[in-house]
GROMACS .gro file of C-alpha atoms in nm:
model
  397
    1MET     CA    1   0.000   0.000   0.000
    2ARG     CA    2   0.136   0.337  -0.099
    3VAL     CA    3   0.179   0.573   0.198
    4THR     CA    4   0.072   0.932   0.153
    5ARG     CA    5   0.157   1.231   0.364
    6MET     CA    6  -0.216   1.286   0.427
    7GLU     CA    7  -0.212   0.966   0.632
    8THR     CA    8   0.019   1.131   0.884
    9THR     CA    9  -0.244   1.396   0.956
   10ASP     CA   10  -0.560   1.358   1.160
   11LEU     CA   11  -0.801   1.256   0.884
   12GLN     CA   12  -1.080   1.218   1.135
   13ARG     CA   13  -1.033   1.582   1.234
   14VAL     CA   14  -1.079   1.684   0.872
   15ARG     CA   15  -1.386   1.462   0.841
   16SER     CA   16  -1.532   1.611   1.158
   17ASP     CA   17  -1.546   1.942   0.972
   18PHE     CA   18  -1.815   1.784   0.751
   19PRO     CA   19  -2.127   1.698   0.958
   20ALA     CA   20  -2.302   1.608   0.630
   21LEU     CA   21  -2.087   1.293   0.611
   22GLU     CA   22  -2.297   1.147   0.892
   23ASN     CA   23  -2.590   1.131   0.649
   24TYR     CA   24  -2.445   0.945   0.350
   25THR     CA   25  -2.129   0.839   0.165
   26TRP     CA   26  -2.035   1.130  -0.056
   27PHE     CA   27  -1.929   1.068  -0.416
   28GLN     CA   28  -2.084   1.379  -0.574
   29ASN     CA   29  -1.840   1.655  -0.484
   30GLY     CA   30  -1.788   1.743  -0.850
   31GLY     CA   31  -2.143   1.880  -0.868
   32VAL     CA   32  -2.154   2.106  -0.566
   33SER     CA   33  -1.937   2.028  -0.267
   34ILE     CA   34  -2.038   1.980   0.089
   35THR     CA   35  -1.898   2.265   0.297
   36PRO     CA   36  -1.659   2.225   0.591
   37ARG     CA   37  -1.762   2.366   0.926
   38PRO     CA   38  -1.495   2.644   0.943
   39VAL     CA   39  -1.595   2.784   0.605
   40ALA     CA   40  -1.970   2.749   0.668
   41GLU     CA   41  -1.938   2.913   1.008
   42PHE     CA   42  -1.734   3.196   0.860
   43HIS     CA   43  -2.004   3.255   0.598
   44ALA     CA   44  -2.279   3.233   0.860
   45GLY     CA   45  -2.089   3.490   1.066
   46LEU     CA   46  -2.098   3.729   0.772
   47MET     CA   47  -2.473   3.681   0.746
   48ASP     CA   48  -2.507   3.754   1.117
   49GLU     CA   49  -2.290   4.061   1.070
   50LEU     CA   50  -2.537   4.178   0.805
   51LEU     CA   51  -2.820   4.125   1.049
   52GLN     CA   52  -2.652   4.295   1.342
   53ARG     CA   53  -2.467   4.579   1.167
   54GLY     CA   54  -2.634   4.627   0.831
   55PRO     CA   55  -2.484   4.642   0.481
   56MET     CA   56  -2.116   4.678   0.553
   57HIS     CA   57  -2.014   4.867   0.240
   58ILE     CA   58  -2.277   5.130   0.315
   59VAL     CA   59  -2.252   5.166   0.691
   60TYR     CA   60  -1.886   5.071   0.747
   61PRO     CA   61  -1.708   5.117   0.412
   62ASP     CA   62  -1.373   5.168   0.587
   63GLU     CA   63  -1.403   4.809   0.710
   64GLU     CA   64  -1.566   4.640   0.412
   65TYR     CA   65  -1.366   4.771   0.119
   66PRO     CA   66  -1.029   4.678   0.268
   67ARG     CA   67  -1.176   4.335   0.351
   68ARG     CA   68  -1.278   4.294  -0.014
   69GLU     CA   69  -0.926   4.374  -0.124
   70ARG     CA   70  -0.783   4.127   0.126
   71SER     CA   71  -1.014   3.852  -0.001
   72LEU     CA   72  -0.910   3.907  -0.362
   73VAL     CA   73  -0.544   3.913  -0.263
   74ARG     CA   74  -0.587   3.587  -0.075
   75LEU     CA   75  -0.754   3.421  -0.374
   76ALA     CA   76  -0.480   3.553  -0.601
   77GLU     CA   77  -0.211   3.415  -0.369
   78PHE     CA   78  -0.374   3.073  -0.378
   79PHE     CA   79  -0.354   3.070  -0.757
   80GLY     CA   80  -0.007   3.222  -0.782
   81VAL     CA   81  -0.097   3.551  -0.947
   82SER     CA   82  -0.163   3.918  -0.869
   83SER     CA   83  -0.511   4.028  -0.773
   84SER     CA   84  -0.495   4.276  -1.062
   85THR     CA   85  -0.537   3.980  -1.298
   86LEU     CA   86  -0.865   3.862  -1.144
   87ALA     CA   87  -1.221   3.974  -1.206
   88VAL     CA   88  -1.507   3.855  -0.987
   89MET     CA   89  -1.766   3.649  -1.178
   90ARG     CA   90  -2.064   3.433  -1.098
   91GLY     CA   91  -1.886   3.130  -1.237
   92VAL     CA   92  -1.692   2.980  -1.528
   93SER     CA   93  -1.981   3.037  -1.767
   94GLU     CA   94  -1.972   3.414  -1.713
   95ALA     CA   95  -1.592   3.415  -1.731
   96PHE     CA   96  -1.595   3.239  -2.069
   97LEU     CA   97  -1.873   3.459  -2.205
   98THR     CA   98  -1.670   3.764  -2.105
   99VAL     CA   99  -1.382   3.638  -2.318
  100LEU     CA  100  -1.602   3.549  -2.615
  101ARG     CA  101  -1.769   3.892  -2.606
  102GLY     CA  102  -1.432   4.063  -2.589
  103LEU     CA  103  -1.301   3.924  -2.919
  104ASP     CA  104  -1.396   4.033  -3.272
  105TRP     CA  105  -1.541   3.735  -3.457
  106GLN     CA  106  -1.563   3.701  -3.832
  107PRO     CA  107  -1.730   3.425  -4.034
  108GLY     CA  108  -1.480   3.145  -4.078
  109ASP     CA  109  -1.287   3.214  -3.758
  110GLU     CA  110  -1.221   2.895  -3.565
  111ILE     CA  111  -1.255   2.792  -3.200
  112VAL     CA  112  -1.117   2.463  -3.070
  113VAL     CA  113  -1.284   2.297  -2.771
  114SER     CA  114  -1.215   1.956  -2.624
  115ALA     CA  115  -1.437   1.664  -2.718
  116ASP     CA  116  -1.558   1.639  -2.357
  117GLU     CA  117  -1.699   1.980  -2.262
  118GLU     CA  118  -2.020   2.061  -2.082
  119ALA     CA  119  -2.254   2.350  -2.146
  120ALA     CA  120  -2.037   2.624  -1.990
  121LEU     CA  121  -1.792   2.606  -2.281
  122LEU     CA  122  -1.978   2.414  -2.550
  123LEU     CA  123  -2.309   2.600  -2.566
  124PRO     CA  124  -2.161   2.950  -2.617
  125VAL     CA  125  -1.936   2.839  -2.904
  126LEU     CA  126  -2.223   2.655  -3.074
  127ALA     CA  127  -2.436   2.969  -3.043
  128LEU     CA  128  -2.149   3.175  -3.187
  129ARG     CA  129  -2.128   2.923  -3.473
  130ASP     CA  130  -2.498   2.968  -3.554
  131GLN     CA  131  -2.506   3.344  -3.506
  132GLN     CA  132  -2.175   3.455  -3.658
  133GLY     CA  133  -2.058   3.171  -3.874
  134ILE     CA  134  -1.751   3.061  -3.681
  135VAL     CA  135  -1.615   2.707  -3.715
  136VAL     CA  136  -1.602   2.484  -3.406
  137ARG     CA  137  -1.339   2.212  -3.400
  138LYS     CA  138  -1.317   1.932  -3.141
  139LEU     CA  139  -0.990   1.831  -2.973
  140GLU     CA  140  -0.964   1.453  -2.934
  141LEU     CA  141  -0.878   1.336  -2.583
  142VAL     CA  142  -0.574   1.110  -2.575
  143ASP     CA  143  -0.514   0.857  -2.299
  144GLY     CA  144  -0.143   0.865  -2.365
  145SER     CA  145   0.161   1.088  -2.342
  146THR     CA  146   0.169   1.466  -2.328
  147ASP     CA  147   0.334   1.470  -2.671
  148GLN     CA  148   0.044   1.272  -2.815
  149GLN     CA  149  -0.212   1.514  -2.669
  150VAL     CA  150  -0.015   1.811  -2.801
  151ALA     CA  151  -0.002   1.649  -3.145
  152ALA     CA  152  -0.379   1.604  -3.135
  153LEU     CA  153  -0.415   1.976  -3.064
  154GLU     CA  154  -0.173   2.070  -3.342
  155SER     CA  155  -0.387   1.877  -3.588
  156CYS     CA  156  -0.683   2.101  -3.494
  157LEU     CA  157  -0.508   2.433  -3.538
  158GLY     CA  158  -0.548   2.627  -3.859
  159GLU     CA  159  -0.481   2.970  -4.005
  160ARG     CA  160  -0.815   3.098  -3.870
  161THR     CA  161  -0.789   2.954  -3.518
  162ARG     CA  162  -0.853   3.238  -3.274
  163LEU     CA  163  -0.921   3.062  -2.945
  164VAL     CA  164  -0.862   2.721  -2.787
  165ALA     CA  165  -1.087   2.652  -2.485
  166PHE     CA  166  -1.067   2.337  -2.277
  167SER     CA  167  -1.127   2.203  -1.929
  168HIS     CA  168  -0.811   2.129  -1.734
  169VAL     CA  169  -0.999   1.826  -1.603
  170THR     CA  170  -1.290   1.734  -1.829
  171THR     CA  171  -1.634   1.724  -1.676
  172ASP     CA  172  -1.772   1.387  -1.781
  173LEU     CA  173  -1.473   1.161  -1.844
  174GLY     CA  174  -1.225   1.311  -1.599
  175TYR     CA  175  -0.929   1.350  -1.835
  176ARG     CA  176  -0.659   1.580  -1.702
  177LEU     CA  177  -0.515   1.770  -1.998
  178PRO     CA  178  -0.156   1.899  -1.997
  179ALA     CA  179  -0.255   2.261  -1.965
  180ALA     CA  180   0.087   2.426  -1.973
  181GLU     CA  181   0.198   2.235  -2.283
  182LEU     CA  182  -0.132   2.296  -2.463
  183CYS     CA  183  -0.130   2.667  -2.380
  184GLU     CA  184   0.229   2.698  -2.504
  185THR     CA  185   0.130   2.528  -2.831
  186VAL     CA  186  -0.161   2.769  -2.869
  187ARG     CA  187   0.064   3.067  -2.801
  188ARG     CA  188   0.321   2.958  -3.058
  189HIS     CA  189   0.040   2.929  -3.311
  190GLY     CA  190  -0.066   3.289  -3.245
  191ALA     CA  191  -0.403   3.206  -3.088
  192MET     CA  192  -0.539   3.252  -2.736
  193SER     CA  193  -0.623   2.997  -2.468
  194PHE     CA  194  -0.901   2.968  -2.210
  195VAL     CA  195  -0.880   2.700  -1.939
  196ASP     CA  196  -1.179   2.592  -1.731
  197MET     CA  197  -1.033   2.494  -1.393
  198ALA     CA  198  -1.357   2.398  -1.219
  199HIS     CA  199  -1.237   2.041  -1.157
  200SER     CA  200  -0.869   2.112  -1.092
  201CYS     CA  201  -0.857   2.408  -0.853
  202GLY     CA  202  -0.860   2.267  -0.502
  203VAL     CA  203  -0.762   1.917  -0.622
  204LEU     CA  204  -0.424   2.001  -0.776
  205PRO     CA  205  -0.179   2.274  -0.677
  206ILE     CA  206  -0.247   2.550  -0.930
  207ASP     CA  207  -0.011   2.827  -1.039
  208LEU     CA  208  -0.187   3.019  -1.312
  209ALA     CA  209   0.128   3.205  -1.411
  210GLU     CA  210   0.314   2.878  -1.469
  211THR     CA  211   0.021   2.737  -1.664
  212GLY     CA  212   0.073   3.011  -1.918
  213CYS     CA  213  -0.291   3.041  -2.020
  214ASP     CA  214  -0.432   3.365  -2.154
  215PHE     CA  215  -0.759   3.329  -1.965
  216ALA     CA  216  -0.898   3.092  -1.702
  217GLY     CA  217  -1.226   3.038  -1.521
  218LEU     CA  218  -1.227   2.944  -1.151
  219LEU     CA  219  -1.503   2.825  -0.918
  220SER     CA  220  -1.568   2.837  -0.546
  221TYR     CA  221  -1.814   2.555  -0.496
  222LYS     CA  222  -1.670   2.228  -0.618
  223TRP     CA  223  -1.323   2.124  -0.502
  224MET     CA  224  -1.256   2.444  -0.307
  225TYR     CA  225  -1.536   2.364  -0.063
  226SER     CA  226  -1.688   2.711  -0.050
  227PRO     CA  227  -2.062   2.784  -0.069
  228TYR     CA  228  -2.243   2.808  -0.401
  229ALA     CA  229  -2.160   3.021  -0.599
  230ALA     CA  230  -1.877   3.257  -0.683
  231GLY     CA  231  -1.625   3.260  -0.965
  232LEU     CA  232  -1.325   3.437  -1.108
  233LEU     CA  233  -1.194   3.526  -1.452
  234TYR     CA  234  -0.816   3.526  -1.475
  235VAL     CA  235  -0.669   3.745  -1.749
  236ASN     CA  236  -0.301   3.714  -1.834
  237PRO     CA  237  -0.150   4.062  -1.786
  238GLY     CA  238  -0.037   4.064  -2.147
  239ARG     CA  239  -0.393   4.016  -2.270
  240ILE     CA  240  -0.583   4.273  -2.063
  241GLY     CA  241  -0.556   4.536  -2.334
  242GLU     CA  242  -0.644   4.289  -2.612
  243LEU     CA  243  -0.982   4.188  -2.471
  244ALA     CA  244  -1.252   4.445  -2.538
  245VAL     CA  245  -1.508   4.541  -2.275
  246ARG     CA  246  -1.827   4.530  -2.479
  247PHE     CA  247  -2.072   4.601  -2.202
  248PRO     CA  248  -1.908   4.776  -1.907
  249GLY     CA  249  -2.124   4.800  -1.599
  250GLY     CA  250  -2.108   4.968  -1.263
  251ARG     CA  251  -1.774   4.878  -1.100
  252SER     CA  252  -1.592   4.843  -1.433
  253GLU     CA  253  -1.492   5.207  -1.422
  254SER     CA  254  -1.190   5.372  -1.267
  255TRP     CA  255  -1.390   5.695  -1.278
  256LEU     CA  256  -1.711   5.825  -1.435
  257ASP     CA  257  -1.798   6.195  -1.477
  258PHE     CA  258  -2.175   6.232  -1.472
  259GLU     CA  259  -2.159   6.591  -1.597
  260THR     CA  260  -1.931   6.547  -1.898
  261ASP     CA  261  -2.027   6.183  -1.967
  262ARG     CA  262  -1.661   6.087  -1.980
  263PHE     CA  263  -1.522   5.775  -1.814
  264GLU     CA  264  -1.219   5.552  -1.787
  265LEU     CA  265  -1.213   5.182  -1.719
  266HIS     CA  266  -0.981   5.015  -1.470
  267ASP     CA  267  -0.645   4.925  -1.620
  268SER     CA  268  -0.658   4.585  -1.447
  269ALA     CA  269  -0.885   4.283  -1.493
  270GLU     CA  270  -1.134   4.467  -1.273
  271ARG     CA  271  -1.255   4.636  -1.593
  272PHE     CA  272  -1.425   4.309  -1.690
  273GLN     CA  273  -1.638   4.280  -1.379
  274PHE     CA  274  -1.964   4.445  -1.291
  275GLY     CA  275  -2.179   4.379  -0.993
  276PRO     CA  276  -2.341   4.335  -0.770
  277TRP     CA  277  -2.222   4.004  -0.630
  278SER     CA  278  -2.256   3.842  -0.292
  279TRP     CA  279  -1.934   3.957  -0.129
  280PRO     CA  280  -1.990   3.723   0.167
  281LEU     CA  281  -1.951   3.436  -0.081
  282VAL     CA  282  -1.622   3.584  -0.207
  283HIS     CA  283  -1.501   3.630   0.152
  284ALA     CA  284  -1.599   3.272   0.233
  285TRP     CA  285  -1.405   3.152  -0.070
  286ALA     CA  286  -1.095   3.329   0.061
  287ALA     CA  287  -1.155   3.156   0.396
  288ALA     CA  288  -1.174   2.824   0.209
  289CYS     CA  289  -0.828   2.898   0.068
  290ASP     CA  290  -0.702   2.923   0.426
  291TRP     CA  291  -0.873   2.594   0.516
  292LEU     CA  292  -0.724   2.412   0.215
  293THR     CA  293  -0.382   2.560   0.282
  294SER     CA  294  -0.395   2.441   0.644
  295ILE     CA  295  -0.430   2.085   0.513
  296GLY     CA  296  -0.185   2.127   0.226
  297PRO     CA  297  -0.261   2.138  -0.149
  298LEU     CA  298   0.010   1.884  -0.225
  299GLU     CA  299  -0.118   1.648   0.047
  300ILE     CA  300  -0.470   1.681  -0.091
  301SER     CA  301  -0.350   1.599  -0.440
  302GLU     CA  302  -0.145   1.300  -0.324
  303ARG     CA  303  -0.428   1.148  -0.123
  304THR     CA  304  -0.672   1.206  -0.410
  305GLY     CA  305  -0.436   1.016  -0.637
  306TRP     CA  306  -0.405   0.731  -0.390
  307LEU     CA  307  -0.783   0.701  -0.341
  308THR     CA  308  -0.862   0.717  -0.713
  309ASP     CA  309  -0.594   0.456  -0.787
  310ARG     CA  310  -0.757   0.228  -0.531
  311LEU     CA  311  -1.101   0.284  -0.684
  312LYS     CA  312  -0.986   0.227  -1.041
  313GLN     CA  313  -0.802  -0.091  -0.951
  314GLY     CA  314  -1.108  -0.224  -0.773
  315LEU     CA  315  -1.345  -0.139  -1.057
  316GLN     CA  316  -1.112  -0.292  -1.315
  317SER     CA  317  -1.137  -0.623  -1.131
  318ILE     CA  318  -1.509  -0.636  -1.224
  319GLU     CA  319  -1.545  -0.792  -1.568
  320THR     CA  320  -1.855  -0.595  -1.675
  321VAL     CA  321  -1.718  -0.254  -1.573
  322LYS     CA  322  -1.557  -0.027  -1.830
  323LEU     CA  323  -1.347   0.262  -1.705
  324LEU     CA  324  -1.382   0.579  -1.910
  325THR     CA  325  -1.121   0.781  -1.717
  326PRO     CA  326  -0.746   0.737  -1.775
  327GLY     CA  327  -0.587   0.496  -1.532
  328GLU     CA  328  -0.287   0.712  -1.445
  329PHE     CA  329  -0.343   0.991  -1.194
  330SER     CA  330  -0.110   1.211  -1.399
  331ARG     CA  331  -0.380   1.202  -1.670
  332SER     CA  332  -0.678   1.237  -1.438
  333ALA     CA  333  -0.782   1.396  -1.108
  334ALA     CA  334  -1.070   1.341  -0.864
  335LEU     CA  335  -1.331   1.220  -1.116
  336VAL     CA  336  -1.363   0.853  -1.209
  337SER     CA  337  -1.621   0.764  -1.476
  338MET     CA  338  -1.737   0.413  -1.558
  339THR     CA  339  -2.009   0.206  -1.717
  340LEU     CA  340  -2.164  -0.118  -1.591
  341ALA     CA  341  -2.308  -0.354  -1.850
  342GLY     CA  342  -2.684  -0.389  -1.826
  343TRP     CA  343  -2.736  -0.075  -1.619
  344THR     CA  344  -2.835   0.280  -1.702
  345GLY     CA  345  -2.661   0.554  -1.510
  346GLU     CA  346  -2.985   0.670  -1.352
  347ASP     CA  347  -3.076   0.322  -1.229
  348LEU     CA  348  -2.726   0.258  -1.103
  349ALA     CA  349  -2.713   0.585  -0.907
  350ALA     CA  350  -3.062   0.532  -0.767
  351THR     CA  351  -2.981   0.177  -0.654
  352LEU     CA  352  -2.656   0.280  -0.488
  353ARG     CA  353  -2.844   0.546  -0.294
  354GLU     CA  354  -3.134   0.323  -0.198
  355ARG     CA  355  -2.933   0.019  -0.088
  356TRP     CA  356  -2.601   0.165   0.024
  357ASN     CA  357  -2.681   0.532   0.095
  358MET     CA  358  -2.420   0.650  -0.155
  359ILE     CA  359  -2.463   0.978  -0.343
  360VAL     CA  360  -2.320   0.939  -0.696
  361LYS     CA  361  -2.392   1.127  -1.019
  362PRO     CA  362  -2.513   0.944  -1.326
  363LEU     CA  363  -2.315   1.032  -1.636
  364PRO     CA  364  -2.502   1.299  -1.830
  365HIS     CA  365  -2.535   1.354  -2.203
  366THR     CA  366  -2.463   1.059  -2.431
  367ARG     CA  367  -2.325   0.790  -2.200
  368GLU     CA  368  -2.475   0.550  -1.948
  369GLY     CA  369  -2.279   0.509  -1.628
  370LEU     CA  370  -2.149   0.696  -1.327
  371ARG     CA  371  -1.922   0.991  -1.264
  372ILE     CA  372  -1.772   0.918  -0.923
  373SER     CA  373  -1.624   1.213  -0.736
  374VAL     CA  374  -1.347   1.124  -0.492
  375PRO     CA  375  -1.282   1.397  -0.235
  376PHE     CA  376  -0.958   1.360  -0.043
  377PHE     CA  377  -1.126   1.297   0.292
  378LEU     CA  378  -1.297   0.972   0.195
  379LEU     CA  379  -1.191   0.661   0.382
  380GLU     CA  380  -1.040   0.355   0.218
  381GLU     CA  381  -1.331   0.145   0.338
  382GLU     CA  382  -1.577   0.379   0.167
  383ILE     CA  383  -1.394   0.327  -0.161
  384ASP     CA  384  -1.395  -0.048  -0.105
  385ARG     CA  385  -1.769  -0.052  -0.022
  386LEU     CA  386  -1.844   0.122  -0.350
  387VAL     CA  387  -1.639  -0.135  -0.541
  388GLU     CA  388  -1.817  -0.418  -0.355
  389ALA     CA  389  -2.157  -0.264  -0.429
  390VAL     CA  390  -2.081  -0.232  -0.801
  391GLY     CA  391  -1.956  -0.591  -0.800
  392GLU     CA  392  -2.279  -0.710  -0.641
  393LEU     CA  393  -2.488  -0.521  -0.896
  394SER     CA  394  -2.273  -0.660  -1.175
  395ALA     CA  395  -2.369  -1.011  -1.068
  396CYS     CA  396  -2.737  -0.911  -1.100
  397SER     CA  397  -2.712  -0.763  -1.450
   0.00000   0.00000   0.00000
């Protein structure tokens, strides 16, 4: 058995932060996470502050505005960038739409997306195809070497390629794409890159600067264990001036003269944001960064790899199971997708909940099976019980 540094910590202490675990076995963190006690209590304290003291930015602006800056700085630190590169969003969808709106599209321009994207990235590019005549190309996912995945991308790139958008960890199949190498390939080609990090931030140590992407979308409520929902758009400093602000709103401006009707936008990524948002959710996200850091991003990643390896090995021992996620953790993350012969995803998920009190997501879209989320705080015996349950159902199919 491989030993991980997480095993030297008090795993039960971490699990005690999640009272919800007393109610079920949790394999659905990739939808919306359960929230740890310190983060939930911090958020609840902000709600109580609203009750007791009123709207902080109105009544106590000298307290609230510096707190907002501190929260953005903390989030930026967690992702290895300056807060000037981040714009507050409602989620990855809004972040991606902000990028699409900021580029000039002509009929025949090309966008590349991976072959395993969900609506946040796929739907906007299909709408752009129908409305403005762009061409959408699909990047094949390769369960192989980084060089093979880069070669697959190079085969998609053409003279009219403007943007390559992909999930760092794909939503349905759980492929981890080599983001830095793909972004470098895109840059050499003269195009721009957008990376959806919904399923990697909080699972893997992320340094956006080292990734080299032009744009990225980040989320609070999956693997960062913060309440639903807040998001961020990251804009590479070299691209801030190249992305147009089509529809600036209140808070995009550095200043606005109501008498002369003149204005100037922020010279940072703040120009792309307009409110209002729930700042308590942003503050809670920053608190979640502290919680994750107290455990250790590397330790979280290592234990996730160990648990998913255990799950994959167990599932592969069942003859009627087909794994859809790459076997190597270097090519995957916390999502493990599978099919079981003779079962629909909906029936399989419903049976696991009814008989074993396990919460698992059926695979959406065009496949029948399960997408199993593996948060780092699961116990080995919980992984083994899932494998045993699938084995028992396999015998019934």
